[in-house]
């Protein structure tokens, strides 16, 4: 239920620049017309947009990021997921879970830092992302892919998850080490959304969706998953996770997820190690040397 693509990037552009991008204006016009014709038509179009990540062009540093990784695939009911492994003989396994419209190669700097510290590092391309199957995905589907990888790679010592990946990992949540302890020793969340309904509301506000369409989206989630959308939110699930220690990084200037959501997560999660950052934005927190150093120290 959680498309972050349009919700975040386009919303940020519109918020920063009073001149609304032409693409957003056209979409607003489209949804105004569809809503006038039929709430169901508008809902169908909105849901497709909400669950379809763009295929971003590969950046020049991505190939090098995965060049030394062993690549393999893990089967899921919705198609194969691409998985990458660095330092197979590392002492403990750290699973990296990327965000919306990212892929495993975006973790290059983080993976190198963790490998240098002696960890085995595993990352996946989420469904409909990177080299994995599919063109659309939802928050539960993303979590199911993470679950399949977690079950496949053996004992997981730690997870580092960003944005949508954090919401999927800790909001559904994914169950780690099911064959042994059922607990995850360390969890690190980066730029995590506090409320899934807040994400959907930002999407609706950006496109000027009528409340009837928004309510239809909420009913659809309930029908599909037997849960209210807000039940996936970290402000609800964090305190119940079977995790020994958890840490959250969030930047004051995060352009995609308001810092206030991180504060709300921390307020509702006793024992969470909350570490605000400055000047890193939504994605810089993934590759900042200072953040990586703190993560390595936390995992030791």
PDB file of N, CA and C in Angstrom, residues 2 19 35 53 66 69 86 103 120 135 197 199 279 292:
ATOM      1  N   UNK A   2       2.065   1.139  -0.416  1.00  0.00           N
ATOM      2  CA  UNK A   2       2.906   2.262  -0.115  1.00  0.00           C
ATOM      3  C   UNK A   2       3.777   2.686  -1.263  1.00  0.00           C
ATOM      4  N   UNK A  19       5.903  27.136  -8.372  1.00  0.00           N
ATOM      5  CA  UNK A  19       5.463  26.850  -9.722  1.00  0.00           C
ATOM      6  C   UNK A  19       5.343  25.336  -9.865  1.00  0.00           C
ATOM      7  N   UNK A  35     -12.450  11.649 -11.698  1.00  0.00           N
ATOM      8  CA  UNK A  35     -13.300  11.681 -10.503  1.00  0.00           C
ATOM      9  C   UNK A  35     -14.705  12.151 -10.832  1.00  0.00           C
ATOM     10  N   UNK A  53       6.688   1.955  -9.432  1.00  0.00           N
ATOM     11  CA  UNK A  53       7.944   2.724  -9.346  1.00  0.00           C
ATOM     12  C   UNK A  53       8.508   3.013 -10.727  1.00  0.00           C
ATOM     13  N   UNK A  66      28.268  -3.206  -7.266  1.00  0.00           N
ATOM     14  CA  UNK A  66      27.888  -4.621  -7.194  1.00  0.00           C
ATOM     15  C   UNK A  66      28.884  -5.535  -7.914  1.00  0.00           C
ATOM     16  N   UNK A  69      30.129  -8.387  -5.841  1.00  0.00           N
ATOM     17  CA  UNK A  69      29.102  -9.165  -5.146  1.00  0.00           C
ATOM     18  C   UNK A  69      28.785 -10.446  -5.909  1.00  0.00           C
ATOM     19  N   UNK A  86      28.070  -9.746  -0.516  1.00  0.00           N
ATOM     20  CA  UNK A  86      29.463  -9.360  -0.397  1.00  0.00           C
ATOM     21  C   UNK A  86      30.077 -10.077   0.820  1.00  0.00           C
ATOM     22  N   UNK A 103      17.643   0.506  -5.578  1.00  0.00           N
ATOM     23  CA  UNK A 103      17.991  -0.894  -5.832  1.00  0.00           C
ATOM     24  C   UNK A 103      19.212  -1.226  -5.001  1.00  0.00           C
ATOM     25  N   UNK A 120      29.353 -10.079   6.692  1.00  0.00           N
ATOM     26  CA  UNK A 120      28.768 -10.561   5.441  1.00  0.00           C
ATOM     27  C   UNK A 120      27.592  -9.642   5.143  1.00  0.00           C
ATOM     28  N   UNK A 135       6.404  -5.043 -12.315  1.00  0.00           N
ATOM     29  CA  UNK A 135       6.371  -3.621 -12.667  1.00  0.00           C
ATOM     30  C   UNK A 135       5.647  -2.791 -11.612  1.00  0.00           C
ATOM     31  N   UNK A 197      -0.483   6.094   6.462  1.00  0.00           N
ATOM     32  CA  UNK A 197      -1.595   6.910   5.990  1.00  0.00           C
ATOM     33  C   UNK A 197      -1.146   8.339   5.692  1.00  0.00           C
ATOM     34  N   UNK A 199       1.712   9.092   4.349  1.00  0.00           N
ATOM     35  CA  UNK A 199       2.294   8.986   3.010  1.00  0.00           C
ATOM     36  C   UNK A 199       1.193   9.049   1.957  1.00  0.00           C
ATOM     37  N   UNK A 279      21.820  18.067   7.322  1.00  0.00           N
ATOM     38  CA  UNK A 279      22.420  18.317   6.018  1.00  0.00           C
ATOM     39  C   UNK A 279      22.561  17.112   5.108  1.00  0.00           C
ATOM     40  N   UNK A 292      27.713   5.781   8.746  1.00  0.00           N
ATOM     41  CA  UNK A 292      28.188   4.404   8.599  1.00  0.00           C
ATOM     42  C   UNK A 292      29.081   4.013   9.777  1.00  0.00           C
TER      43      UNK A 292
END
